[in-house]
CSV table of C-alpha atoms in Angstrom, one decimal:
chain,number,residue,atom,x,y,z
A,292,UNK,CA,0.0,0.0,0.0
A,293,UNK,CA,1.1,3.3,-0.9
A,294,UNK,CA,1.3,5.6,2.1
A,295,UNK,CA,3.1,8.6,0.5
A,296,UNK,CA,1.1,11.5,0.7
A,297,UNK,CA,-1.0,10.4,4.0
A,298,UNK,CA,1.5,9.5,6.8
A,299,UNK,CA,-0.2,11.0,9.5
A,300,UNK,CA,-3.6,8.7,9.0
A,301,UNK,CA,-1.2,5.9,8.7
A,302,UNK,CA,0.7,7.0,12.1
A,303,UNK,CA,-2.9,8.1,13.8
A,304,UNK,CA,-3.9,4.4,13.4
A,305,UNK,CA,-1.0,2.5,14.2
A,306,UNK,CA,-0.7,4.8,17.6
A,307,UNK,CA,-4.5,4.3,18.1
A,308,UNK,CA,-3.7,0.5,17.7
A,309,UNK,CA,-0.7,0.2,19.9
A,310,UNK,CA,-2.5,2.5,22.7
A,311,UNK,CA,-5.4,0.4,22.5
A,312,UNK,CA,-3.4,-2.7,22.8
A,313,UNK,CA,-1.3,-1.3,25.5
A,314,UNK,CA,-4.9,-0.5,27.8
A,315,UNK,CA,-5.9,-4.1,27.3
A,316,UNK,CA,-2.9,-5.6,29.2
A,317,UNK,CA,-3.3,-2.7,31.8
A,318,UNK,CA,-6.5,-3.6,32.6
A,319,UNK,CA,-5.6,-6.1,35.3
A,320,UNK,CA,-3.3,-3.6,36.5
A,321,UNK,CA,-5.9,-0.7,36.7
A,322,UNK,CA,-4.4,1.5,35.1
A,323,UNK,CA,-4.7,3.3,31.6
A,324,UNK,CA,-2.7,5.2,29.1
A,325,UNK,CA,-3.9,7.9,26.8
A,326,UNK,CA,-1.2,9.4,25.9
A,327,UNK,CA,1.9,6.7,25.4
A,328,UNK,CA,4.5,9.4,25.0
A,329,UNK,CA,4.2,11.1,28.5
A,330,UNK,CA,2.3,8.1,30.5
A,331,UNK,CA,5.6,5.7,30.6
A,332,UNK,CA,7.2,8.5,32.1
A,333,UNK,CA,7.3,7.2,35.7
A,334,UNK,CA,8.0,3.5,34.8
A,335,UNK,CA,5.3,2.5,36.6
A,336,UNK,CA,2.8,1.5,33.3
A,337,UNK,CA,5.5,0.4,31.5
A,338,UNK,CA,6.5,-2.1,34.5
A,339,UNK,CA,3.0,-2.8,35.0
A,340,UNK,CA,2.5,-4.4,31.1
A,341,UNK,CA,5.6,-5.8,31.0
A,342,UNK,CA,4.6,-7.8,34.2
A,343,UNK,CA,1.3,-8.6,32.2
A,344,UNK,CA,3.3,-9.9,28.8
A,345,UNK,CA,5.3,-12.0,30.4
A,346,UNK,CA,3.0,-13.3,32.8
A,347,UNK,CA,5.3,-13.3,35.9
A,348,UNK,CA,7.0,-10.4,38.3
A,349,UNK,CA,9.4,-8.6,37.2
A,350,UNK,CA,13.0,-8.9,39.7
A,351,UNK,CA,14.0,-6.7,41.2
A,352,UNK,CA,10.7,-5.5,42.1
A,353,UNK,CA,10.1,-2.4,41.0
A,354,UNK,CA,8.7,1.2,42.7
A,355,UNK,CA,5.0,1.4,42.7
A,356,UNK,CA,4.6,5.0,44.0
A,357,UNK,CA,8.2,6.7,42.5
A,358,UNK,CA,8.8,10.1,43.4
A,359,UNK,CA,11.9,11.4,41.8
A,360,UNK,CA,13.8,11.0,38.3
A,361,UNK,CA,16.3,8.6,39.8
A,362,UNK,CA,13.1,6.2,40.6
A,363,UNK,CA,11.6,6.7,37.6
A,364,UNK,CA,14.4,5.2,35.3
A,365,UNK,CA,15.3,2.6,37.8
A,366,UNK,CA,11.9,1.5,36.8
A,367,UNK,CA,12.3,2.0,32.9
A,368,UNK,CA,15.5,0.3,33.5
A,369,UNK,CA,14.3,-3.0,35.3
A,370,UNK,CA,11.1,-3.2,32.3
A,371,UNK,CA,13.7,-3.2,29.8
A,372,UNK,CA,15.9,-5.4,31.0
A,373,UNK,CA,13.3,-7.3,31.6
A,374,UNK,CA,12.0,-7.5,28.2
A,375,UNK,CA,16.0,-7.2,26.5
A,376,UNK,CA,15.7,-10.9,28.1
A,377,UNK,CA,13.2,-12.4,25.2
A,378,UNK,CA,15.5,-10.8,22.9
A,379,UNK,CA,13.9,-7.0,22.4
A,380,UNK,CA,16.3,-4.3,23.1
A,381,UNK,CA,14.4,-0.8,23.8
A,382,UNK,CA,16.2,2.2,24.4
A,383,UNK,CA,13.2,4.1,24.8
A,384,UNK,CA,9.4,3.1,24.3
A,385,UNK,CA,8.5,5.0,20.9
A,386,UNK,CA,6.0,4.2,18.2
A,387,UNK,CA,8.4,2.3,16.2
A,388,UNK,CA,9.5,0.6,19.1
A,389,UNK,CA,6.7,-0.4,20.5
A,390,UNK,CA,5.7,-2.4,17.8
A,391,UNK,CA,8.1,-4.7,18.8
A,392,UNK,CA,6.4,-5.6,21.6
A,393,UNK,CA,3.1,-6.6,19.9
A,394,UNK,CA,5.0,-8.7,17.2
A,395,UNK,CA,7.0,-10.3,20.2
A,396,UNK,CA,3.7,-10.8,22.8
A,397,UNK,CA,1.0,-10.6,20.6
A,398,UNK,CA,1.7,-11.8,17.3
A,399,UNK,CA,4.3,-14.6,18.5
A,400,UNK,CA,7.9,-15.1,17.6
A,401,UNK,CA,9.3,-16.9,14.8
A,402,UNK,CA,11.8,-17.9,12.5
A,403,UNK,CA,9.4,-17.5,9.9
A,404,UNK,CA,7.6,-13.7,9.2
A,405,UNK,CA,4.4,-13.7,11.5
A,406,UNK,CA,2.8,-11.7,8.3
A,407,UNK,CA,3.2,-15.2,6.2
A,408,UNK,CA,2.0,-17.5,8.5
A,409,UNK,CA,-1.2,-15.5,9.5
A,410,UNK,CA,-1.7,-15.5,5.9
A,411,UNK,CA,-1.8,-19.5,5.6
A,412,UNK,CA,-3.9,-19.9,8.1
A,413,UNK,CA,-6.4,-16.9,7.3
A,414,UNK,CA,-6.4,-18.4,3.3
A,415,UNK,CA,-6.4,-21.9,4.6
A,416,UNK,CA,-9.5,-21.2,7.1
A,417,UNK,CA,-11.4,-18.6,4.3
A,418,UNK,CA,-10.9,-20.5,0.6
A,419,UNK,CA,-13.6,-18.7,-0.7
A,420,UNK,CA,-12.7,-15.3,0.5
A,421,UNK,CA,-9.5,-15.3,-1.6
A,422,UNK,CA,-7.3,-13.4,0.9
A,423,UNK,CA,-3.9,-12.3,-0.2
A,424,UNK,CA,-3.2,-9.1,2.1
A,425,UNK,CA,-3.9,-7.8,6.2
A,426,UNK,CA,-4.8,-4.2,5.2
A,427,UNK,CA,-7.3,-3.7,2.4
A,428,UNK,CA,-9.0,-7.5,2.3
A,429,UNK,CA,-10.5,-6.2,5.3
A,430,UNK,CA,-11.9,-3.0,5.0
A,431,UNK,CA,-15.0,-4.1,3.6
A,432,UNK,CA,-16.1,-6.5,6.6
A,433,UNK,CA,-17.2,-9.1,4.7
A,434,UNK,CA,-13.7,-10.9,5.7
A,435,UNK,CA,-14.2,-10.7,9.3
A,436,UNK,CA,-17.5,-11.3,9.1
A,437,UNK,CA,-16.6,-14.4,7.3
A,438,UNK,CA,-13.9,-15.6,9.4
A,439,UNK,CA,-16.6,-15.3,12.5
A,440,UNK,CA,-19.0,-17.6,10.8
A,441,UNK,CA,-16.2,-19.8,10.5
A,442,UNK,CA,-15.3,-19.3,14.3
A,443,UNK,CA,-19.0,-20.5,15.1
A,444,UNK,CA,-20.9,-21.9,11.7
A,445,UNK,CA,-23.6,-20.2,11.8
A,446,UNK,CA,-22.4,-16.8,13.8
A,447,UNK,CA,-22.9,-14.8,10.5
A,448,UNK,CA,-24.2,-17.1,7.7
A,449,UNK,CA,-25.3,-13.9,5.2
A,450,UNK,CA,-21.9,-12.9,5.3
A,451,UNK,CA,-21.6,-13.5,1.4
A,452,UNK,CA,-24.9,-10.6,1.4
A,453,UNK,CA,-23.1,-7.9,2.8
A,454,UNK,CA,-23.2,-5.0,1.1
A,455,UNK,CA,-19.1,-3.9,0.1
A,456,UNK,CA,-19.9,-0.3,0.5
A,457,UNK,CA,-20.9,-0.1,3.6
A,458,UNK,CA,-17.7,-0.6,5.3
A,459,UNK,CA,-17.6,1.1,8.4
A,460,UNK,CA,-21.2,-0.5,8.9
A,461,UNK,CA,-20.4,-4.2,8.4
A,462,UNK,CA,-16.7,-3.3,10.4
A,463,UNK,CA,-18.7,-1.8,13.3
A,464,UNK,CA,-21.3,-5.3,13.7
A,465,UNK,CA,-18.4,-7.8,12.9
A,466,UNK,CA,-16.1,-6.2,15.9
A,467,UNK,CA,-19.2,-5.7,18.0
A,468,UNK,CA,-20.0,-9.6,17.3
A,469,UNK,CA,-16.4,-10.4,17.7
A,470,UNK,CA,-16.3,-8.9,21.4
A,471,UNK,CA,-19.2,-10.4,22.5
A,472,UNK,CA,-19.1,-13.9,21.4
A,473,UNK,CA,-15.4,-14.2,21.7
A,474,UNK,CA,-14.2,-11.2,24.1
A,475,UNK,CA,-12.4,-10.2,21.3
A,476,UNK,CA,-10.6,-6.6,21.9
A,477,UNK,CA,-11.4,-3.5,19.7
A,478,UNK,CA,-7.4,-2.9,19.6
A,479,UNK,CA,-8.4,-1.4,16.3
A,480,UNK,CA,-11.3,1.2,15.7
A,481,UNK,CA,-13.8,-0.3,13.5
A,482,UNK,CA,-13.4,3.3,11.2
A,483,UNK,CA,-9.7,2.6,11.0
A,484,UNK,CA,-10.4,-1.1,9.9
A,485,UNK,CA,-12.3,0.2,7.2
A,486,UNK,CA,-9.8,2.8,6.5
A,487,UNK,CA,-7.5,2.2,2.7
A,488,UNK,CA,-4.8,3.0,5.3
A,489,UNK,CA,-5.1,0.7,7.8
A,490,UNK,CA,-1.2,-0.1,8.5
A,491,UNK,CA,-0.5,-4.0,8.4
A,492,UNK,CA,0.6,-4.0,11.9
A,493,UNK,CA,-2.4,-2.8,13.0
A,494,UNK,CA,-4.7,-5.3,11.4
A,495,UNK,CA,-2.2,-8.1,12.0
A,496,UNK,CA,-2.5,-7.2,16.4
A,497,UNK,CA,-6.5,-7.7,15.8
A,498,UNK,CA,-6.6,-10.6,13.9
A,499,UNK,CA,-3.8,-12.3,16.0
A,500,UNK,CA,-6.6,-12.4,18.8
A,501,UNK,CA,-8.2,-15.0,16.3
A,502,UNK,CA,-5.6,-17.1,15.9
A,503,UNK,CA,-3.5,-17.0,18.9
A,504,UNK,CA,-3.5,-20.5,21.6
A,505,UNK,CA,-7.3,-20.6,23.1
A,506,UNK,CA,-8.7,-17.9,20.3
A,507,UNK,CA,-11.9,-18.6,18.8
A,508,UNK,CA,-10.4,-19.5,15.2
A,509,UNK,CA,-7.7,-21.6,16.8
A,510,UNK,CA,-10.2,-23.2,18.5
A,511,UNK,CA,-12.3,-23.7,15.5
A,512,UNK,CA,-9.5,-25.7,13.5
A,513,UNK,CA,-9.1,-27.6,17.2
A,514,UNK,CA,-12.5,-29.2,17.0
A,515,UNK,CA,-12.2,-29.9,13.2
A,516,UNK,CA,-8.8,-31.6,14.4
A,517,UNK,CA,-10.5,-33.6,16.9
A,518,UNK,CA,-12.9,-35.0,14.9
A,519,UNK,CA,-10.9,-36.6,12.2
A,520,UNK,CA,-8.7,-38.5,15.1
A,521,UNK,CA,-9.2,-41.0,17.9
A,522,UNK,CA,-7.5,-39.3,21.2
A,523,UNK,CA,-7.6,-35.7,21.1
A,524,UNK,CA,-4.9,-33.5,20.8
A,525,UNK,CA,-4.5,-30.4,23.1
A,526,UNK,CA,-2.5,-27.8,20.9
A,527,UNK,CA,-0.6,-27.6,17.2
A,528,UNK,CA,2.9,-27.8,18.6
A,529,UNK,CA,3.9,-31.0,20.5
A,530,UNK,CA,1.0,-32.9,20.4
A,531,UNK,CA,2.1,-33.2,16.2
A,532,UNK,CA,5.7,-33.7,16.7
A,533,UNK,CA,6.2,-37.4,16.0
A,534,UNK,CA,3.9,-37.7,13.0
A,535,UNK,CA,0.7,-39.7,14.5
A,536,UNK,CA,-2.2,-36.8,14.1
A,537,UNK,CA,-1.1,-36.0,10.4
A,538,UNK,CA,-1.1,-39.7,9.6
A,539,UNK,CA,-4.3,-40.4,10.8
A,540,UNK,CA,-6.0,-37.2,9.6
A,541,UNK,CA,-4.7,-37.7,6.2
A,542,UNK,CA,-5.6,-41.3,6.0
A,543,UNK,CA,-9.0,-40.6,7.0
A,544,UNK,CA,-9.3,-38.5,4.0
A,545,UNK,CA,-8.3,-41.3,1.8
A,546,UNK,CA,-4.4,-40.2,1.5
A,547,UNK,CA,-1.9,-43.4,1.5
A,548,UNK,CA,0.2,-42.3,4.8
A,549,UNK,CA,1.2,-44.9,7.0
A,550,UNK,CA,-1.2,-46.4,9.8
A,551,UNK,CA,-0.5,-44.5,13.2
A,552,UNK,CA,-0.6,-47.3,15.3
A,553,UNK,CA,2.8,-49.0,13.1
A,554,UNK,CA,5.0,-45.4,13.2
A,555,UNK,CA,8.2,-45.4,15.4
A,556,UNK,CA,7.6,-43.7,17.9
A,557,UNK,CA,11.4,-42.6,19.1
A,558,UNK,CA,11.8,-38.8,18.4
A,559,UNK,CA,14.8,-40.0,16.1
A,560,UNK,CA,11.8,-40.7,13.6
A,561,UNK,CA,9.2,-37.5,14.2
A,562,UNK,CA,10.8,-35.9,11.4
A,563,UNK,CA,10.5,-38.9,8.7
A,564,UNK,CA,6.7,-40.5,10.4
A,565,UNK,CA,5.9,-36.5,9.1
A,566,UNK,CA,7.7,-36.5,5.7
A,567,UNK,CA,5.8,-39.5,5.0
A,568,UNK,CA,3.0,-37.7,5.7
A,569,UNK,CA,3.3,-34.6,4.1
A,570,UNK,CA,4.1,-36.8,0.3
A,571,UNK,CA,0.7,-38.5,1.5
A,572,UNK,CA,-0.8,-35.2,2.1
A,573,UNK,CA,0.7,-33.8,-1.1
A,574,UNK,CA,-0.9,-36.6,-3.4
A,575,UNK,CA,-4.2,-35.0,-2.0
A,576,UNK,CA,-3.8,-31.6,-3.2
A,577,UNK,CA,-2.5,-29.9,0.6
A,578,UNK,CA,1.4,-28.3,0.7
A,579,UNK,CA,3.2,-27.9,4.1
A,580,UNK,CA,3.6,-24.5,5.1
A,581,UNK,CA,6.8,-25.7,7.3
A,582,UNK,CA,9.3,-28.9,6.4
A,583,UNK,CA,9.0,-31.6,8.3
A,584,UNK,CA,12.1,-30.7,10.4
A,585,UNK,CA,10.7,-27.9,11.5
A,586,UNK,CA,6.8,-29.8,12.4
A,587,UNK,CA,9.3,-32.1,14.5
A,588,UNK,CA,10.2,-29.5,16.4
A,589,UNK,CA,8.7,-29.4,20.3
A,590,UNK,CA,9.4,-25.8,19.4
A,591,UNK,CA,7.5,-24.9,16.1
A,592,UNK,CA,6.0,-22.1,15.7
A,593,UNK,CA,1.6,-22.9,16.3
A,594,UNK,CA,0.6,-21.5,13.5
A,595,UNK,CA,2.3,-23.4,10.7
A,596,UNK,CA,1.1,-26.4,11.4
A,597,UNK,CA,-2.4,-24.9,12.3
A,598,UNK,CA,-2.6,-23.2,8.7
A,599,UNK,CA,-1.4,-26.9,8.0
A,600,UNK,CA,-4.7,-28.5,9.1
A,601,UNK,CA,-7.0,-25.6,8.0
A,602,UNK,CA,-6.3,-26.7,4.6
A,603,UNK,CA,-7.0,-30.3,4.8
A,604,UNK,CA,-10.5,-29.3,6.2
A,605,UNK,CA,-11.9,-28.6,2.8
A,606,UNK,CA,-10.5,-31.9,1.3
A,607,UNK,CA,-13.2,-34.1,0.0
A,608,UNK,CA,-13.0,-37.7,1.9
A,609,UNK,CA,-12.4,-39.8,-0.6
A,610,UNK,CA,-14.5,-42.6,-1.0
A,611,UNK,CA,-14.0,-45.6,0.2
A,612,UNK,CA,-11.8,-48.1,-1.5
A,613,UNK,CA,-14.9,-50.6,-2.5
A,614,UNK,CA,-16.4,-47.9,-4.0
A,615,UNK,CA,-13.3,-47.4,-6.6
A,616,UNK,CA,-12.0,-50.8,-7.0
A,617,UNK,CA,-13.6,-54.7,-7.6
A,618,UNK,CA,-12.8,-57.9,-8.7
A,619,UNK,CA,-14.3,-59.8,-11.1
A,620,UNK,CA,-13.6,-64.0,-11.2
A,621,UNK,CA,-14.1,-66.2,-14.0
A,622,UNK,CA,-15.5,-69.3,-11.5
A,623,UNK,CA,-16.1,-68.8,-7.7
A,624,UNK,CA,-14.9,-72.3,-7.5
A,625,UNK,CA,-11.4,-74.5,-9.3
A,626,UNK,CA,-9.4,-76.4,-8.6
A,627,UNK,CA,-5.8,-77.6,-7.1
A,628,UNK,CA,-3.2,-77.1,-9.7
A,629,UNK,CA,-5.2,-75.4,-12.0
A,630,UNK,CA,-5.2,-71.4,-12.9
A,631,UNK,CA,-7.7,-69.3,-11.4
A,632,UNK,CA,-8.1,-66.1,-13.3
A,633,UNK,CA,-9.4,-63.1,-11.8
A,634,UNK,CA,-9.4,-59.1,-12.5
A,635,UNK,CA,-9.2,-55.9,-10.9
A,636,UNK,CA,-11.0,-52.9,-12.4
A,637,UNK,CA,-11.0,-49.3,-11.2
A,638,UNK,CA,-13.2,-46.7,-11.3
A,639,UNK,CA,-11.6,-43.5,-9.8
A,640,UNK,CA,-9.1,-41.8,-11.4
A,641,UNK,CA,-7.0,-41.6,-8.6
A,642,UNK,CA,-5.8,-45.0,-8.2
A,643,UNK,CA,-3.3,-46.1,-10.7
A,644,UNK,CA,-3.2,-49.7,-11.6
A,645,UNK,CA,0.2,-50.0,-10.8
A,646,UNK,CA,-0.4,-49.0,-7.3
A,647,UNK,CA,-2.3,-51.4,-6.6
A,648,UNK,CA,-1.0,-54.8,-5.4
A,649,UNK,CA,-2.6,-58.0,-5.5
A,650,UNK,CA,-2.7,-61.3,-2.4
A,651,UNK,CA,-4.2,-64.5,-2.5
A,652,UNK,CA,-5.0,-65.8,1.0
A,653,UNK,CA,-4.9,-69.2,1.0
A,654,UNK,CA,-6.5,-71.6,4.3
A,655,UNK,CA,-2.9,-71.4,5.4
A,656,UNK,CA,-3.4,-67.6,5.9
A,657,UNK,CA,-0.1,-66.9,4.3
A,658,UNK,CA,-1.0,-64.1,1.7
A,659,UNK,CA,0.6,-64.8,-1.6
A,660,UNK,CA,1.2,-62.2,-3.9
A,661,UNK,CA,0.1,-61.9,-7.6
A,662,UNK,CA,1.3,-59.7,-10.0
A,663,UNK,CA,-1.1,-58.0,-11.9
A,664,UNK,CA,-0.8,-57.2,-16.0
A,665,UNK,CA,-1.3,-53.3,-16.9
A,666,UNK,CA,-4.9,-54.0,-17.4
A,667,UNK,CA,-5.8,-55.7,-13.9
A,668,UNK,CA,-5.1,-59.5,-15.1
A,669,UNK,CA,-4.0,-62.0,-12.5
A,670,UNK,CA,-3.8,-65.4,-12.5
A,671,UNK,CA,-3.4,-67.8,-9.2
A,672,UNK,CA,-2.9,-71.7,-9.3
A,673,UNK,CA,-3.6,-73.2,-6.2
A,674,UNK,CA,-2.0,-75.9,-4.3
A,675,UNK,CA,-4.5,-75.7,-1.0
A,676,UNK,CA,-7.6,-76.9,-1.3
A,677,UNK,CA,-10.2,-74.8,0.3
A,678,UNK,CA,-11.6,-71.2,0.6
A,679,UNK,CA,-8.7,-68.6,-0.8
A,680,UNK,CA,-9.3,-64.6,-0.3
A,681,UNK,CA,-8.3,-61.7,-3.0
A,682,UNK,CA,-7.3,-59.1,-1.1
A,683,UNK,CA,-6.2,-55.8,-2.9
A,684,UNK,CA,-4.2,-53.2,-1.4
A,685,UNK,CA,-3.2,-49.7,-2.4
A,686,UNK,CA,-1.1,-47.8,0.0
A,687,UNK,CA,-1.8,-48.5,2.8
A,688,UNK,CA,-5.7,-49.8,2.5
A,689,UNK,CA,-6.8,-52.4,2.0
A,690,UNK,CA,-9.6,-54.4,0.1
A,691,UNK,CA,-10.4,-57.9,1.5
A,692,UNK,CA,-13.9,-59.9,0.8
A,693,UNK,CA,-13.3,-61.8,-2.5
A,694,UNK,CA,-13.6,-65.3,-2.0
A,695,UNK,CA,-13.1,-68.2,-4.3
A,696,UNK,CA,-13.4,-72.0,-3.2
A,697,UNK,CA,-10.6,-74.9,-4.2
A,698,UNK,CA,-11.6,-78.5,-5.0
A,699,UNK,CA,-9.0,-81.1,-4.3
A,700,UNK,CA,-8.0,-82.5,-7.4
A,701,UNK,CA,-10.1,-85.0,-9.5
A,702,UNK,CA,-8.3,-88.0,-9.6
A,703,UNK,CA,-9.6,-90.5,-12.4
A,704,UNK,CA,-9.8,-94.2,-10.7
A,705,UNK,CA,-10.2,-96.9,-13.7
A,706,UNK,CA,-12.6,-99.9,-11.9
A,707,UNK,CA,-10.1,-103.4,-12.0
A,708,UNK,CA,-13.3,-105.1,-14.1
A,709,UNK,CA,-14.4,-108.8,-14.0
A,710,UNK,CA,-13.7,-112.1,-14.7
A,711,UNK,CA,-15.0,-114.1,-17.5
A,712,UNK,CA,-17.7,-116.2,-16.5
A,713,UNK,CA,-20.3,-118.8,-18.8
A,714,UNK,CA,-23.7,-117.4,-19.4
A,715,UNK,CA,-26.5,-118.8,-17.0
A,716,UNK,CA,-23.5,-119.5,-14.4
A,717,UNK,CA,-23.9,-119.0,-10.4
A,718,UNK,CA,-21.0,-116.0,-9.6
A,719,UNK,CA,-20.1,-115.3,-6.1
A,720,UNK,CA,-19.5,-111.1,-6.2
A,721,UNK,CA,-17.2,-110.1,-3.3
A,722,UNK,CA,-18.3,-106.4,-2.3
C-alpha cells in the first residue's frame, strides 16, 4: 500500500492501535494510558504491562509510588531489561519501538515472518474469500465477518450478502459480534479497519486475537482436528511432533500415509513418520507451510502447522476403497493345480493400476502375492484346497472380501473289471 502523501492517518492508526493494545494488558493492573509518550514516564505503566506480557514479576521488584527521576528510570530500567531478556532491546518506548512488543507478545515469535503465517492460516481457514493481504482485504467486513461464521458456523451465515460499501457498517457489527461472542478486543477502531490506510501492523494485532492458543479460530480448526482423530490432541505444537495426528488425519481423507498405530515412535523418527506424511498429504492436493524438520520440532512455531490442518479441512474424503475398486472372477470355485483367473478394475481416477497390489489368501493364511498385468489380469494356481481370499491393497488400504473356493484335485480311478464267467452261471460277487 502506498502511504506517500497520507503519513499522519497511517501513524494516527497505528498509535490508536498500539495504545489500544497497551490499555488491554493494563486492565488487570488498573491502570490506563492515553497518551503513550508522557504516561511511561514514571516507569510505573511500563512495569505494569511488561509484568502482564510476560505473565510473571518482574525482579527486582520495581517502585509502585516513585517520586523522583532517579526512581523513575530505575523502573524503565528494570522493564527493559526485563523485556531485552526475550531478545527486544528498547532504548526508549516509541511508536516504532513499540511495535516490537506486539510482534513479540501478541503476534508470537518466529523464524518464519508472522505476516506469512497468518496469511496461511487466514487463506487456509477462508478458501472462498480469496485473501492475499492484512490491510485492504478487510476494509470491507465481509472478511471478518466471514472468518466469525467460521469461528461459530452459523455466527454470520449472510456474510456473502453484505453490502461492500458499507464498510464502516459491516466493520462496526463484525467487531461488536467479535467482542461479545469471543471477548475479542477493539485494539483497532472499526473506522480505522475500514480505513484504505489501515497499516498492516495494525490489522495483524487484531486478527492475531483469532488465531493465537485458546482464540476462537484456533479453536475452530481444534475441533475440526478432533474430529478426524481417535484421542484428542490439546494444541498444534507438540501434540504433532512425532507424526501420529497427520497420519491419521490424512488417511481418513483417503491419503496413502502410513497407519498411526505402526509409526516409530522414538523422536529419532518424528521428522521422517511427518515427511511421510506430508508426500501423502501432497498426493491429496495440501502443501506444508513448514518442512517436516521444522513440524518435528517441540518448538514450532503454532501456526504453521495450524494453517497446515485448515487446509486439509476442505479436502473431500475420498470414498472408500470398494467404492473405486472390484474384482471380477471367471469361477467362484477351481481347482488344485489349476489357474484361477481373476481381474481388478478401477473406477476413480485416482488409483493407478500399478499401485495397486494384489494377495491371495490361501487356508494357510499366508498371503501370496500376484502380479497383476497393466490392465488388472492376475492369475493364481492353487496348491490348498479350500476357501482362498483376494485381497487388494493400495497404499496403505486395503480391500479384503473376495472369495473363491478350491476343490482337491479329480483323480480319475479306472474300476479293476471282471472275470469271465459262462452265461447262465452262479457268480459269487465279493463287495
Amino acid at each position: 500500500m502506498n502511504i506517500r502523501g497520507n503519513e499522519d492517518l497511517w501513524v494516527e492508526i497505528q498509535a490508536n492501535t498500539f495504545r489500544n493494545w497497551v490499555n488491554e494488558h493494563l486492565k488487570e493492573a488498573g491502570m490506563q494510558v492515553s497518551d503513550w509518550t508522557t504516561d511511561f514516564c514514571d516507569g510505573t505503566h511500563l512495569c505494569a504491562l511488561v509484568e502482564n506480557l510476560q505473565k510473571k514479576p518482574l525482579k527486582p521488584s520495581w517502585i509502585r509510588r516513585p517520586g523522583n527521576q532517579h526512581q523513575f528510570l530505575e523502573n524503565a530500567t528494570i522493564a527493559l531489561n526485563a523485556v531485552e531478556g526475550d531478545g527486544i532491546k528498547l532504548e526508549t518506548l516509541t511508536l516504532l519501538t513499540g511495535t516490537s512488543l506486539i510482534v513479540r507478545y501478541q503476534i508470537g515469535r518466529s523464524k518464519f515472518p508472522p505476516r506469512k503465517l497468518m496469511l496461511a492460516w487466514l487463506q487456509a481457514a477462508l478458501p472462498e474469500c480469496k485473501i492475499t493481504n492484512l490491510t485492504t482485504d478487510w476494509n470491507s467486513g465481509i472478511n471478518l465477518s466471514a472468518l466469525l461464521d467460521y469461528c461459530e458456523p452459523g455466527l454470520f451465515p449472510h456474510w456473502r450478502n453484505i453490502d461492500p460499501s458499507q464498510s464502516i457498517r459491516n466493520c462496526t457489527t463484525a467487531m461488536n459480534i467479535a467482542q461479545r461472542e469471543f471477548g475479542i478486543p477493539k485494539v483497532l477502531e472499526p473506522e480505522y479497519l475500514a480505513s484504505p490506510w489501515l497499516d498492516e501492523l495494525s490489522g495483524m494485532t487484531y486478527l492475531s486475537y483469532f488465531m493465537k492458543p485458546g482464540g476462537p479460530g484456533y479453536n475452530a480448526t481444534m475441533r475440526w482436528v478432533n474430529s478426524q482423530i481417535k484421542a484428542p490432541v490439546s494444541n498444534f505444537t507438540t501434540d504433532w511432533n512425532d507424526g501420529r495426528v497427520f497420519c491419521e488425519i490424512i488417511n481418513g481423507l483417503g491419503g496413502a500415509a502410513p497407519e498411526a498405530e505402526k509409526l516409530n515412535l522414538h523422536h529419532s523418527y518424528w521428522e521422517s513418520n511427518i515427511k511421510k506424511a506430508v508426500d501423502a498429504g501432497q498426493s491429496l492436493g495440501v502443501k506444508p507451510i513448514l518442512t517436516p524438520k521444522d513440524m518435528a520440532n517441540p518448538e514450532v512455531e503454532h501456526l504453521g502447522i495450524m494453517a497446515y490442518a485448515a487446509h486439509m479441512q476442505w479436502i473431500p474424503p475420498r470414498p472408500p476403497l470398494s467404492q473405486m475398486l472390484t474384482v471380477h472372477l471367471e469361477s467362484t470355485s477351481g481347482r488344485v493345480g489349476e489357474p484361477t483367473y481373476f481381474r481388478v478394475d478401477i473406477f476413480s481416477r485416482e488409483i493407478e493400476m500399478s499401485s495397486v497390489r494384489a494377495f491371495i489368501v490361501p487356508p494357510t493364511g499366508v498371503p501370496q502375492s500376484v502380479k497383476l498385468s497393466g490392465n488388472g489380469q492376475g492369475v493364481y494356481v492353487p496348491d490348498k484346497y479350500g476357501m482362498h481370499e483376494i485381497v487388494l491393497e493400495v497404499g496403505e488400504d486395503k480391500l479384503p472380501g473376495h472369495f473363491f473356493r478350491v476343490l482337491p484335485r479329480f483323480l480319475h480311478v479306472a474300476p479293476p473289471g471282471m472275470a469271465p464267467c459262462a452265461l447262465g452261471s452262479l457268480v459269487e460277487v465279493l463287495v
